[in-house]
mmCIF file of C-alpha atoms and ligand atoms in Angstrom:
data_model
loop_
_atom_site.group_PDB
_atom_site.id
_atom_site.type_symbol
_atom_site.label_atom_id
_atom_site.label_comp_id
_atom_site.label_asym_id
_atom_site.label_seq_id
_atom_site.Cartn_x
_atom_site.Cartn_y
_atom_site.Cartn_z
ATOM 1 C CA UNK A 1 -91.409 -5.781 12.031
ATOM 2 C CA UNK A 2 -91.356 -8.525 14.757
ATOM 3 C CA UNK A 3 -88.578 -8.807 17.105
ATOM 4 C CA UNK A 4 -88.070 -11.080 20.075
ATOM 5 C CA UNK A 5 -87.940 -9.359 23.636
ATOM 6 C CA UNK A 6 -84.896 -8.536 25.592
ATOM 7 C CA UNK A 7 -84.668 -10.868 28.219
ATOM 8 C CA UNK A 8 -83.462 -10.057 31.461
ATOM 9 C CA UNK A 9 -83.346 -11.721 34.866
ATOM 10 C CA UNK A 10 -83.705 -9.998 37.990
ATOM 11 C CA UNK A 11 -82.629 -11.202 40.905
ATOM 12 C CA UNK A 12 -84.176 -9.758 44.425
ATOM 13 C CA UNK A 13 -87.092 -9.486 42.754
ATOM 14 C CA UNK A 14 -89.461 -8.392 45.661
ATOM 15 C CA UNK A 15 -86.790 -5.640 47.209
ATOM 16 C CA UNK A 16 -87.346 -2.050 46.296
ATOM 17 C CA UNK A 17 -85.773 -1.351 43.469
ATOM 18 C CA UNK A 18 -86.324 -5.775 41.623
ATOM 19 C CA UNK A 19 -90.186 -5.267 42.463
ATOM 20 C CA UNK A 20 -89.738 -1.766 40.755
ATOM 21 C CA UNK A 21 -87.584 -2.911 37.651
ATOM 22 C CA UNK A 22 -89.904 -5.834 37.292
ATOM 23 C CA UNK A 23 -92.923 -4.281 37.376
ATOM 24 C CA UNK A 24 -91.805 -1.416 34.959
ATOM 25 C CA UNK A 25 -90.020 -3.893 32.423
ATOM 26 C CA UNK A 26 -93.589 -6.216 32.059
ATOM 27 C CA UNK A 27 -95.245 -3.280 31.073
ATOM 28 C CA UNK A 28 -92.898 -2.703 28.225
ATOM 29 C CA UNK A 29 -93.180 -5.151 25.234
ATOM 30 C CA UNK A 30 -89.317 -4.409 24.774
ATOM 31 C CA UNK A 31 -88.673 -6.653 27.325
ATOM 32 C CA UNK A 32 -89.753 -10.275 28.984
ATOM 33 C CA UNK A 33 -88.978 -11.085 32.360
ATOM 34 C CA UNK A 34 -87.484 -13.219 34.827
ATOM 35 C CA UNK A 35 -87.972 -12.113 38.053
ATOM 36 C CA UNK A 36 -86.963 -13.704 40.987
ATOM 37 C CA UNK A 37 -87.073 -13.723 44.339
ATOM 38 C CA UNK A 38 -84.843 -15.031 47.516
ATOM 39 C CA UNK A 39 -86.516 -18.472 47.766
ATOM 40 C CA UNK A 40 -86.627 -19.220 43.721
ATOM 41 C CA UNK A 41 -82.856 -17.964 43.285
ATOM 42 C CA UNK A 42 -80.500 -17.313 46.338
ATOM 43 C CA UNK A 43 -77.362 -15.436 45.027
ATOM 44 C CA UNK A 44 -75.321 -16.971 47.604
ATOM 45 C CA UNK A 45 -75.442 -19.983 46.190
ATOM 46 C CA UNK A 46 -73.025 -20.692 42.938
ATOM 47 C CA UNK A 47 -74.813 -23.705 41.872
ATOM 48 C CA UNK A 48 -78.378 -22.164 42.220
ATOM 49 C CA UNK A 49 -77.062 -19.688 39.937
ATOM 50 C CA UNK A 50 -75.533 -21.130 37.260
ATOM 51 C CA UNK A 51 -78.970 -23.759 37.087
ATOM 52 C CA UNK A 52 -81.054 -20.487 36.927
ATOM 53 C CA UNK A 53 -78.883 -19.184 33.920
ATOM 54 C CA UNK A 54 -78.355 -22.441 31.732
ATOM 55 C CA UNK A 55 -82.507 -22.517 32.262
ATOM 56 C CA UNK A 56 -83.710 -19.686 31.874
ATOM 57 C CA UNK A 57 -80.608 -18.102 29.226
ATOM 58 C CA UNK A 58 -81.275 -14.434 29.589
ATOM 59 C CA UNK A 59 -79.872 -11.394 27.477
ATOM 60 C CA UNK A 60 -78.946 -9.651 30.700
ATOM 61 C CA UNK A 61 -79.080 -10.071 34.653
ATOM 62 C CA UNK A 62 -80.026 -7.492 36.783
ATOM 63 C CA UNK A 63 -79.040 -8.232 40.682
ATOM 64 C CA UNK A 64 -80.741 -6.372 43.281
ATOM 65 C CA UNK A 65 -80.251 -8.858 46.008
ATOM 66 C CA UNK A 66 -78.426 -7.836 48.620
ATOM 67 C CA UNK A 67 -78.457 -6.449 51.947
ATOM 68 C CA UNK A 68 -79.010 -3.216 52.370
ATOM 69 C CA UNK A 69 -79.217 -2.201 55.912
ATOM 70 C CA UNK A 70 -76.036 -0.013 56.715
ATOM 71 C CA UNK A 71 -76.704 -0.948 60.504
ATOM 72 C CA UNK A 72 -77.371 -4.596 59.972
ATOM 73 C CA UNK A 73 -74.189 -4.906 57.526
ATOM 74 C CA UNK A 74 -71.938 -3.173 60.643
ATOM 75 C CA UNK A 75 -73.590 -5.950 63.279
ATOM 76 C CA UNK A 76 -72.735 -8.924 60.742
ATOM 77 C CA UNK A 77 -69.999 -7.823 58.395
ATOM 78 C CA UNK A 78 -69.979 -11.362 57.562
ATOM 79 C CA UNK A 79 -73.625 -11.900 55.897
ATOM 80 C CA UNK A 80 -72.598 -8.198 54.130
ATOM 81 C CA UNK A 81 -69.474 -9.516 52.891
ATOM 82 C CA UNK A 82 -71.474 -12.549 51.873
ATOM 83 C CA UNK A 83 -74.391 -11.036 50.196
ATOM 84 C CA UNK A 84 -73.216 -7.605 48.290
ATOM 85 C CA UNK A 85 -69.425 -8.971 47.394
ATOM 86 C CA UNK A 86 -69.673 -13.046 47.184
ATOM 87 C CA UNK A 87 -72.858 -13.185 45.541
ATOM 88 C CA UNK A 88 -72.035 -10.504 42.623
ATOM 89 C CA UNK A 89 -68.865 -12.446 42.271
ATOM 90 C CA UNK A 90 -70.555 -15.721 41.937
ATOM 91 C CA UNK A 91 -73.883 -14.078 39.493
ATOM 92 C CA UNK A 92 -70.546 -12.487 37.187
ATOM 93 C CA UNK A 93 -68.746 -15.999 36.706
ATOM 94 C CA UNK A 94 -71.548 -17.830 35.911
ATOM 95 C CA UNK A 95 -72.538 -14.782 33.560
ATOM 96 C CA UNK A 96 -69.329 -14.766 31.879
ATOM 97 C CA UNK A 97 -69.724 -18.633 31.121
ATOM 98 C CA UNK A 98 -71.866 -17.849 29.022
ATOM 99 C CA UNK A 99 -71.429 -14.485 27.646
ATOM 100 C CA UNK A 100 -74.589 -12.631 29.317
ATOM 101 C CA UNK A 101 -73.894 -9.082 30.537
ATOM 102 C CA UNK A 102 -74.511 -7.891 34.292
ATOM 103 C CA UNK A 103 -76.090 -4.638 35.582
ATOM 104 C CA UNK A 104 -75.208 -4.282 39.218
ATOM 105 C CA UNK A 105 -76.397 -1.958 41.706
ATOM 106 C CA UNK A 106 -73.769 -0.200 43.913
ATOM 107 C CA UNK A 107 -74.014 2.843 46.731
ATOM 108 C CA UNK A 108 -72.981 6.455 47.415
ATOM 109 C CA UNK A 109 -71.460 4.721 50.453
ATOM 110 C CA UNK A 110 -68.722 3.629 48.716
ATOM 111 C CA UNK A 111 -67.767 7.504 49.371
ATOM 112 C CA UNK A 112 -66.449 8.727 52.733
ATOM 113 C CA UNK A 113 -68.753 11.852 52.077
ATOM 114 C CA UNK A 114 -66.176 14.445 52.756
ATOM 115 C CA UNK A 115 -66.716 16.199 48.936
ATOM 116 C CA UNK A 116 -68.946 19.105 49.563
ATOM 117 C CA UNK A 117 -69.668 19.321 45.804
ATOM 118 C CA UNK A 118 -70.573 16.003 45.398
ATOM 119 C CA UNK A 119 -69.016 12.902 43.617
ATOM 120 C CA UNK A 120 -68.206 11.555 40.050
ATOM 121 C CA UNK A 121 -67.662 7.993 38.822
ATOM 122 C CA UNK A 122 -63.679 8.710 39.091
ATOM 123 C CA UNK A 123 -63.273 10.200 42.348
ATOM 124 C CA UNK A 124 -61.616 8.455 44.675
ATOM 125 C CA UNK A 125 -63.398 5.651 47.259
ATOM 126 C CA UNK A 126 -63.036 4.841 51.202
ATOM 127 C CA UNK A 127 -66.281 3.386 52.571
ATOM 128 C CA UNK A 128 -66.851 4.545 56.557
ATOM 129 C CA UNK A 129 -68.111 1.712 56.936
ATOM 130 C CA UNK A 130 -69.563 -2.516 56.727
ATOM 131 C CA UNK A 131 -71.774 -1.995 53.903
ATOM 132 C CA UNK A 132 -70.287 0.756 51.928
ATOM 133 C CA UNK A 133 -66.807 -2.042 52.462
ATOM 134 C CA UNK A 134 -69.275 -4.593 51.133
ATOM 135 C CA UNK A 135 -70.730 -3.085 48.143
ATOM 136 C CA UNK A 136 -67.015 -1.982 47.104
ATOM 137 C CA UNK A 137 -65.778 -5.111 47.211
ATOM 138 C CA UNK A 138 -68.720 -6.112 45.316
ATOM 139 C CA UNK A 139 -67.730 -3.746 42.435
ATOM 140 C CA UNK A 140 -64.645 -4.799 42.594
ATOM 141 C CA UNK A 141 -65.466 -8.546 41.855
ATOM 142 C CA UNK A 142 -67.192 -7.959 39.193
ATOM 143 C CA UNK A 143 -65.336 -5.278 37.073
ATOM 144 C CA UNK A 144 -62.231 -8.153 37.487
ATOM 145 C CA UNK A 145 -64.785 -10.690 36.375
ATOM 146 C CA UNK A 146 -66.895 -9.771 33.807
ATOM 147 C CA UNK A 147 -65.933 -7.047 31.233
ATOM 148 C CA UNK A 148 -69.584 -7.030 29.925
ATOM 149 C CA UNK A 149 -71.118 -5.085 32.945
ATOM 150 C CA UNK A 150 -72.882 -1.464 34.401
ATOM 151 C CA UNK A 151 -72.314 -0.911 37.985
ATOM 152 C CA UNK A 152 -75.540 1.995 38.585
ATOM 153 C CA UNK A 153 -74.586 3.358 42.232
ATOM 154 C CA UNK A 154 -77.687 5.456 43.541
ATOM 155 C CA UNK A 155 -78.713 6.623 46.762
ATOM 156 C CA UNK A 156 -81.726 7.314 49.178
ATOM 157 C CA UNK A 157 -83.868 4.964 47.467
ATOM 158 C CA UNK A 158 -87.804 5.274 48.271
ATOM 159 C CA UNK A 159 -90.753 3.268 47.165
ATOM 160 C CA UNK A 160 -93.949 2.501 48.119
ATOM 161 C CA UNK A 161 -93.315 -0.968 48.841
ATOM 162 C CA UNK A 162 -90.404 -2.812 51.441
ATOM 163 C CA UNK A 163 -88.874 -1.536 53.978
ATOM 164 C CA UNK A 164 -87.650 2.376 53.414
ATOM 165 C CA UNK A 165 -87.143 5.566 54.943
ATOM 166 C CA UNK A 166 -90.939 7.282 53.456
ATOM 167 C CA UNK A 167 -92.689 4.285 54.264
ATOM 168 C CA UNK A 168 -90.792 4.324 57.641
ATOM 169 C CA UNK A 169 -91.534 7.808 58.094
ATOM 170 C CA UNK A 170 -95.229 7.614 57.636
ATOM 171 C CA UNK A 171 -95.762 4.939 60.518
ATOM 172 C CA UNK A 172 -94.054 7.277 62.967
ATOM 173 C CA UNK A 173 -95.750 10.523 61.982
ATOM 174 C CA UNK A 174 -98.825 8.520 62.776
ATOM 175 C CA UNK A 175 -97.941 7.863 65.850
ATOM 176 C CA UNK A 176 -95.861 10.585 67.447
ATOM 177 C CA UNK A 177 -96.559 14.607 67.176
ATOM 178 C CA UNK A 178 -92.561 15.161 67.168
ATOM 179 C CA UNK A 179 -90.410 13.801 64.897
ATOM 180 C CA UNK A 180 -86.771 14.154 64.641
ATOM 181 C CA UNK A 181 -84.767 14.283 61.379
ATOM 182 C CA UNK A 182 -80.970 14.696 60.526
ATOM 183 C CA UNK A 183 -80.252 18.048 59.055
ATOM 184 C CA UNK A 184 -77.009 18.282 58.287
ATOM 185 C CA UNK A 185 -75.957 15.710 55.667
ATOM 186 C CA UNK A 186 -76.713 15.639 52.142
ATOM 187 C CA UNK A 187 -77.910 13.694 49.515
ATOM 188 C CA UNK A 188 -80.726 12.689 46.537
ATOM 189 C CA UNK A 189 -83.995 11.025 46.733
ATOM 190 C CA UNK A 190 -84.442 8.320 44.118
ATOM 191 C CA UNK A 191 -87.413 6.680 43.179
ATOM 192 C CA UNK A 192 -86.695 2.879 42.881
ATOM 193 C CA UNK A 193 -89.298 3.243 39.795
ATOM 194 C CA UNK A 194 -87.191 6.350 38.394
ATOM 195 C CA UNK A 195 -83.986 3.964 38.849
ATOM 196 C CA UNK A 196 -85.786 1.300 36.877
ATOM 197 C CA UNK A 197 -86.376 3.683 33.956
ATOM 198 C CA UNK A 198 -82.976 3.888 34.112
ATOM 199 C CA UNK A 199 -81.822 0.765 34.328
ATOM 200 C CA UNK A 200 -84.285 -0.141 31.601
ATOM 201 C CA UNK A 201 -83.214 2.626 29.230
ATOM 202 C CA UNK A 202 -79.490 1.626 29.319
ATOM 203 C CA UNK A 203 -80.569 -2.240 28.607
ATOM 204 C CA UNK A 204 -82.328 -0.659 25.430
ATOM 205 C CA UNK A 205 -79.208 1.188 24.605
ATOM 206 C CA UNK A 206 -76.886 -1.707 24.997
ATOM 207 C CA UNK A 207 -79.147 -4.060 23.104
ATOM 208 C CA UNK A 208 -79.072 -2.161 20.065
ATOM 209 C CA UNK A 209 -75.478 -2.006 20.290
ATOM 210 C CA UNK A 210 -73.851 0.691 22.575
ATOM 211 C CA UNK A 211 -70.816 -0.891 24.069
ATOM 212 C CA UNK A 212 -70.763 1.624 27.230
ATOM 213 C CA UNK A 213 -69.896 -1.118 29.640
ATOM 214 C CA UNK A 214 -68.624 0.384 33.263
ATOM 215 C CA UNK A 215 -69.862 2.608 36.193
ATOM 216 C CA UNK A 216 -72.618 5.088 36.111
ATOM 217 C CA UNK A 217 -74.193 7.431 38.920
ATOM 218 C CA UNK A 218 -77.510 8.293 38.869
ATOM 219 C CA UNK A 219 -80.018 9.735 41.570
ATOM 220 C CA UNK A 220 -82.654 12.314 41.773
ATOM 221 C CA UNK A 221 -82.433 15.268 41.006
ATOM 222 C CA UNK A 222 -82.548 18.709 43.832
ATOM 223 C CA UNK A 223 -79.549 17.355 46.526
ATOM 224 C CA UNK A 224 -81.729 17.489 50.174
ATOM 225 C CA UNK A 225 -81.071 16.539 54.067
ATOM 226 C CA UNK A 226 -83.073 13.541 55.602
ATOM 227 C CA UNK A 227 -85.068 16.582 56.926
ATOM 228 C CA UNK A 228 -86.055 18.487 54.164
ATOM 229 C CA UNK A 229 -86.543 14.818 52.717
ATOM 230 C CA UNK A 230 -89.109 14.159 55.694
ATOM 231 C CA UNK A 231 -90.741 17.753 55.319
ATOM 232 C CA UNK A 232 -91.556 16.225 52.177
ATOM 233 C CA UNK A 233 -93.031 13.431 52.463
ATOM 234 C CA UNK A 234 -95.330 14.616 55.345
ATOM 235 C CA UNK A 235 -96.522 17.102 52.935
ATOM 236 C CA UNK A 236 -97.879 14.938 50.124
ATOM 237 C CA UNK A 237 -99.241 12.596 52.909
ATOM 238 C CA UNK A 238 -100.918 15.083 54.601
ATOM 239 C CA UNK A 239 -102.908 15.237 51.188
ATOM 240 C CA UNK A 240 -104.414 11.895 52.277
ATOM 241 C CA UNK A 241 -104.111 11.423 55.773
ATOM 242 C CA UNK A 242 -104.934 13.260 59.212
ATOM 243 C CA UNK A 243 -101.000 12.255 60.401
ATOM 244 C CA UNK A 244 -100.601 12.843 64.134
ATOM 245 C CA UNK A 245 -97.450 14.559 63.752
ATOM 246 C CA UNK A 246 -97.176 18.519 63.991
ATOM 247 C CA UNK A 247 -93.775 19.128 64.497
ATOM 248 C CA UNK A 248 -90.421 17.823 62.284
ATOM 249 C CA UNK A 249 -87.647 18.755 64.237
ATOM 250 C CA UNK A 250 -84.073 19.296 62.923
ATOM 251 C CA UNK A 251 -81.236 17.658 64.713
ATOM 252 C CA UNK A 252 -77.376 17.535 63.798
ATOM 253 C CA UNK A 253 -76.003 13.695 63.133
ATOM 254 C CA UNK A 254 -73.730 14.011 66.145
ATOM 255 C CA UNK A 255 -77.087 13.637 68.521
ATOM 256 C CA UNK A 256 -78.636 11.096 66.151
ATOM 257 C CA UNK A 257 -76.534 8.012 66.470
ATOM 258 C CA UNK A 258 -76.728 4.631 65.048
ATOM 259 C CA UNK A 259 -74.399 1.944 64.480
ATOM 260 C CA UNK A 260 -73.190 2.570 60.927
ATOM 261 C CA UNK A 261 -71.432 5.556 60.071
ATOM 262 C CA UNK A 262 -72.858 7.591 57.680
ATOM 263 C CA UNK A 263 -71.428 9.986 54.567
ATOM 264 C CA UNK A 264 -72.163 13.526 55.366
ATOM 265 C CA UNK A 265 -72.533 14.302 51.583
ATOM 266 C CA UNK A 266 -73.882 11.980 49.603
ATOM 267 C CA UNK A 267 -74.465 13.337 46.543
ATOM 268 C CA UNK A 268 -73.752 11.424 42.961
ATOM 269 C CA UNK A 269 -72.434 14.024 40.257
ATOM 270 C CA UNK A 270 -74.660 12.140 36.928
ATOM 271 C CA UNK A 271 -72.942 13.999 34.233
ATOM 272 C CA UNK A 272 -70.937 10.480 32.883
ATOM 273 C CA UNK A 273 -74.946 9.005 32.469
ATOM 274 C CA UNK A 274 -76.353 11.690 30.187
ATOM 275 C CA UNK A 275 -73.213 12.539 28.014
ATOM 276 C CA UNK A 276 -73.164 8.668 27.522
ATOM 277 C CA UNK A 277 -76.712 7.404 27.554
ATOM 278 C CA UNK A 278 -78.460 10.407 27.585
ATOM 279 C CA UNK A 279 -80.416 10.103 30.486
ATOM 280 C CA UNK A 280 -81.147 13.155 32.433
ATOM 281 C CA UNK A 281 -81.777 13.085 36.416
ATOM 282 C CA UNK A 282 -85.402 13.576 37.502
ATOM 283 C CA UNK A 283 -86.463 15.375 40.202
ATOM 284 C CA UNK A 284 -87.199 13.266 42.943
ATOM 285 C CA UNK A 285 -90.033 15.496 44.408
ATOM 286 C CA UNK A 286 -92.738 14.965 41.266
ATOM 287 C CA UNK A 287 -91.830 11.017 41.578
ATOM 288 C CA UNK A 288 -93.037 11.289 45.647
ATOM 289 C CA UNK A 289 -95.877 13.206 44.729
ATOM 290 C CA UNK A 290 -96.552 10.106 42.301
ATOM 291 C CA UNK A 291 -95.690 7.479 44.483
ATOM 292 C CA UNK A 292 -97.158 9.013 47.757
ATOM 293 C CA UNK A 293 -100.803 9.255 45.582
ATOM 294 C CA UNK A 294 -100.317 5.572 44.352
ATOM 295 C CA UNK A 295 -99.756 4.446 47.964
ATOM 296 C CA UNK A 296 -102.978 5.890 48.941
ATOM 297 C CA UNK A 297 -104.413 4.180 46.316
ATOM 298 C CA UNK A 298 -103.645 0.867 47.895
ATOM 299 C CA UNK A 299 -103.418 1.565 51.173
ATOM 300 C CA UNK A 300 -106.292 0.911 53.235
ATOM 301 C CA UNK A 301 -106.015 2.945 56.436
HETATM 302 N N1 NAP B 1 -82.150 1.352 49.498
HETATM 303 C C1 NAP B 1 -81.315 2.361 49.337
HETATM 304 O O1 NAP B 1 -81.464 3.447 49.903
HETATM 305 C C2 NAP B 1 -80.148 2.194 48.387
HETATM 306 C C3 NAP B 1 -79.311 3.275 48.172
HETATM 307 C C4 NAP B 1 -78.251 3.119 47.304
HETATM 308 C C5 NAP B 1 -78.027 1.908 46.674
HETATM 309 N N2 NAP B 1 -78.850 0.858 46.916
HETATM 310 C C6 NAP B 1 -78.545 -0.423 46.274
HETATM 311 O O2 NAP B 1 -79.653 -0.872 45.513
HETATM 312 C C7 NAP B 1 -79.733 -2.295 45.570
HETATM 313 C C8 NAP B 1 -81.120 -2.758 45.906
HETATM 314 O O3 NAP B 1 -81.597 -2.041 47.005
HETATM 315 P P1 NAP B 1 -83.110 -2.174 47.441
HETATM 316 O O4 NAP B 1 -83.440 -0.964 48.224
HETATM 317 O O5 NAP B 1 -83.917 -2.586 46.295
HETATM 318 O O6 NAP B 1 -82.965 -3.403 48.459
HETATM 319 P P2 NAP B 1 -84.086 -4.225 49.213
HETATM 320 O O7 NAP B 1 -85.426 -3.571 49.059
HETATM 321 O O8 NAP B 1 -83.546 -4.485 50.574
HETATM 322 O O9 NAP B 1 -84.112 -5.576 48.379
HETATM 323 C C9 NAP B 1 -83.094 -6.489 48.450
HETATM 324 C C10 NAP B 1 -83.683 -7.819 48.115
HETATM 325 O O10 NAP B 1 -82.628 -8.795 48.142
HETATM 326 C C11 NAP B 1 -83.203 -9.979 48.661
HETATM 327 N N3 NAP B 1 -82.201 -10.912 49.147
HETATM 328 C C12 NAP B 1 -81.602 -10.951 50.363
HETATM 329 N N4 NAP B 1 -80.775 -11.993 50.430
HETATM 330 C C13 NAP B 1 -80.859 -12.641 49.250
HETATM 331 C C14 NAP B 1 -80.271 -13.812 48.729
HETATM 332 N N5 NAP B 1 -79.393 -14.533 49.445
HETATM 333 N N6 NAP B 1 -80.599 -14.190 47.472
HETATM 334 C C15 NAP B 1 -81.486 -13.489 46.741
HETATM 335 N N7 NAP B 1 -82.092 -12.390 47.182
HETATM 336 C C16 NAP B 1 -81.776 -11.963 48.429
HETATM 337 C C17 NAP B 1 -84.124 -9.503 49.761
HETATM 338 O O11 NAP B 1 -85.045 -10.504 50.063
HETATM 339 P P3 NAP B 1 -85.585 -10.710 51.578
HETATM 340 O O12 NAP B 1 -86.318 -9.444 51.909
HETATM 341 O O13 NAP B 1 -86.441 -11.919 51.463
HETATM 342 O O14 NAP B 1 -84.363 -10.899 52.432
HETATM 343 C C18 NAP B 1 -84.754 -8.290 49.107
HETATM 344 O O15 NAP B 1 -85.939 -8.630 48.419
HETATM 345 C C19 NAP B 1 -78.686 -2.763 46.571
HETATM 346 O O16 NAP B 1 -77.608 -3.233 45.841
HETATM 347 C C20 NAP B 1 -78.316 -1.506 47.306
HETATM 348 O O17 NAP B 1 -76.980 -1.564 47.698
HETATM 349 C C21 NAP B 1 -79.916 0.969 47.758
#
């Protein structure tokens, strides 16, 4: 039986998680795909948006623009404002115009972290912070916007591509013997490619018909610290490489500042996703093993 593809736009296409979605969604003949990137479609601009749409008329956007620096969104609260609330606002009126659903991606840091056991989709939120302020406010636009939408928060994303914490952490253990790493907050690893599976899989579901609009956790599965998270990754690299560092030292959050405040537990309870889509978490460490091999593939070092 023939069947046209599902066509969905993606907007941030070369970030972590767009490249990821992208790449995963052209290798399924479910789906064909508009990807694009900051210069072919800035969000921040209504009418770029809304000339994207009427040409290209997809089934469903999928924004993963935005800015996602914690740090960066607390020195210009402004541009965070801008990017992770405006643009969503702007991407769910012109979607409502003409009747095309929205998948957004949110944040953990919506949460203030203070839930040892980790949070659901109806627990309470109060951001510490810029960005987690942002990306609220960014929900918030669009649930008053556009009925027809999935807000997917995640956390800890990691790829082998853009700028992330295991890409981050493999330049410096090749160039210092000591590393330091926070060991006392909590959290999930997500592959941005196990995140695409999911973001593809709920597409599928909606397009034949599930009408499970709303918000969604998912991450990967085994909740970590940035440290055991780092012990990690210098593991499966050490597969590949001769990495200069020897040593991975713990170190509390108090003696590890940075601008942005961060959740000391940030771990996404993913119940709501598999009792209404089915999907089940992953475990994030057979994904690194995955990723870490593919990077050597294309790494030249
Ligand atoms: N990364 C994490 O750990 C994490 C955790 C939880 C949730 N999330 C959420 O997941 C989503 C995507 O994260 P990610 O890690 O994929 O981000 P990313 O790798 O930083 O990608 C974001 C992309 O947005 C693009 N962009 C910036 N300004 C834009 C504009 N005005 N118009 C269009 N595109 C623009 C960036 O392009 P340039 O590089 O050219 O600026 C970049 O390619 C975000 O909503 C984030 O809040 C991320």
């Amino acid at each position: 039986m023939q069947f046209d593809p599902v066509k969905i736009l993606i907007t941030g296409a070369d970030g972590q998680s767009g490249s990821a979605i992208a790449r995963l969604a052209e290798a399924d003949g479910f789906f064909s795909v508009i990807a694009l990137n900051r210069k072919q479609l800035d969000v921040t601009q209504p009418e770029r948006i809304v000339a994207a749409l009427d040409r290209y008329l997809p089934d469903y956007v999928i924004n993963c623009a935005g800015l996602n620096s914690a740090d960066r969104a607390e020195r210009d609260p402004q541009r965070a404002m801008l990017l992770n609330a405006e643009a969503p606002r702007h991407l769910a009126v012109a979607c409502g115009d003409l009747s095309i659903p929205m998948i957004q991606l949110s944040t953990d840091y919506v949460f203030d972290g203070h839930y040892a056991s980790g949070y659901t989709e109806e627990d309470a939120t109060q951001p510490l912070g810029a960005y987690g302020d942002s990306k609220l406010q960014g929900e918030l636009n669009i649930r008053q916007t556009l009925p027809r939408h999935i807000i997917l928060r995640t956390s800890w994303l990691f790829s082998d591509r853009g700028d992330n914490f295991m890409l981050r952490l493999l330049s410096e253990a090749r160039e210092s013997s000591v590393m330091y790493a926070v060991d006392d907050r909590r959290g999930c690893p997500t592959s941005a490619f196990d995140l695409a599976r999911v973001v593809l899989a709920i597409i599928k579901q909606l397009s034949c018909g599930a009408e499970a609009w709303g918000t969604y956790h998912y991450c990967g599965a085994e909740v970590t610290t940035r440290y055991g998270f780092s012990e990690a990754v210098i593991a499966a690299a050490r597969q590949y490489e001769d990495l200069k560092v020897d040593h991975i030292q713990p170190v509390a959050s108090k003696d590890f500042v940075t601008e942005a405040q961060r959740p000391a537990t940030s771990v996404l309870k993913c119940g709501k996703i598999l009792n209404v889509f089915g999907i089940r978490q992953r475990p994030w460490r057979s994904e690194l093993q995955r990723l870490i091999r593919e990077y050597y593939g294309q790494v030249r070092l």
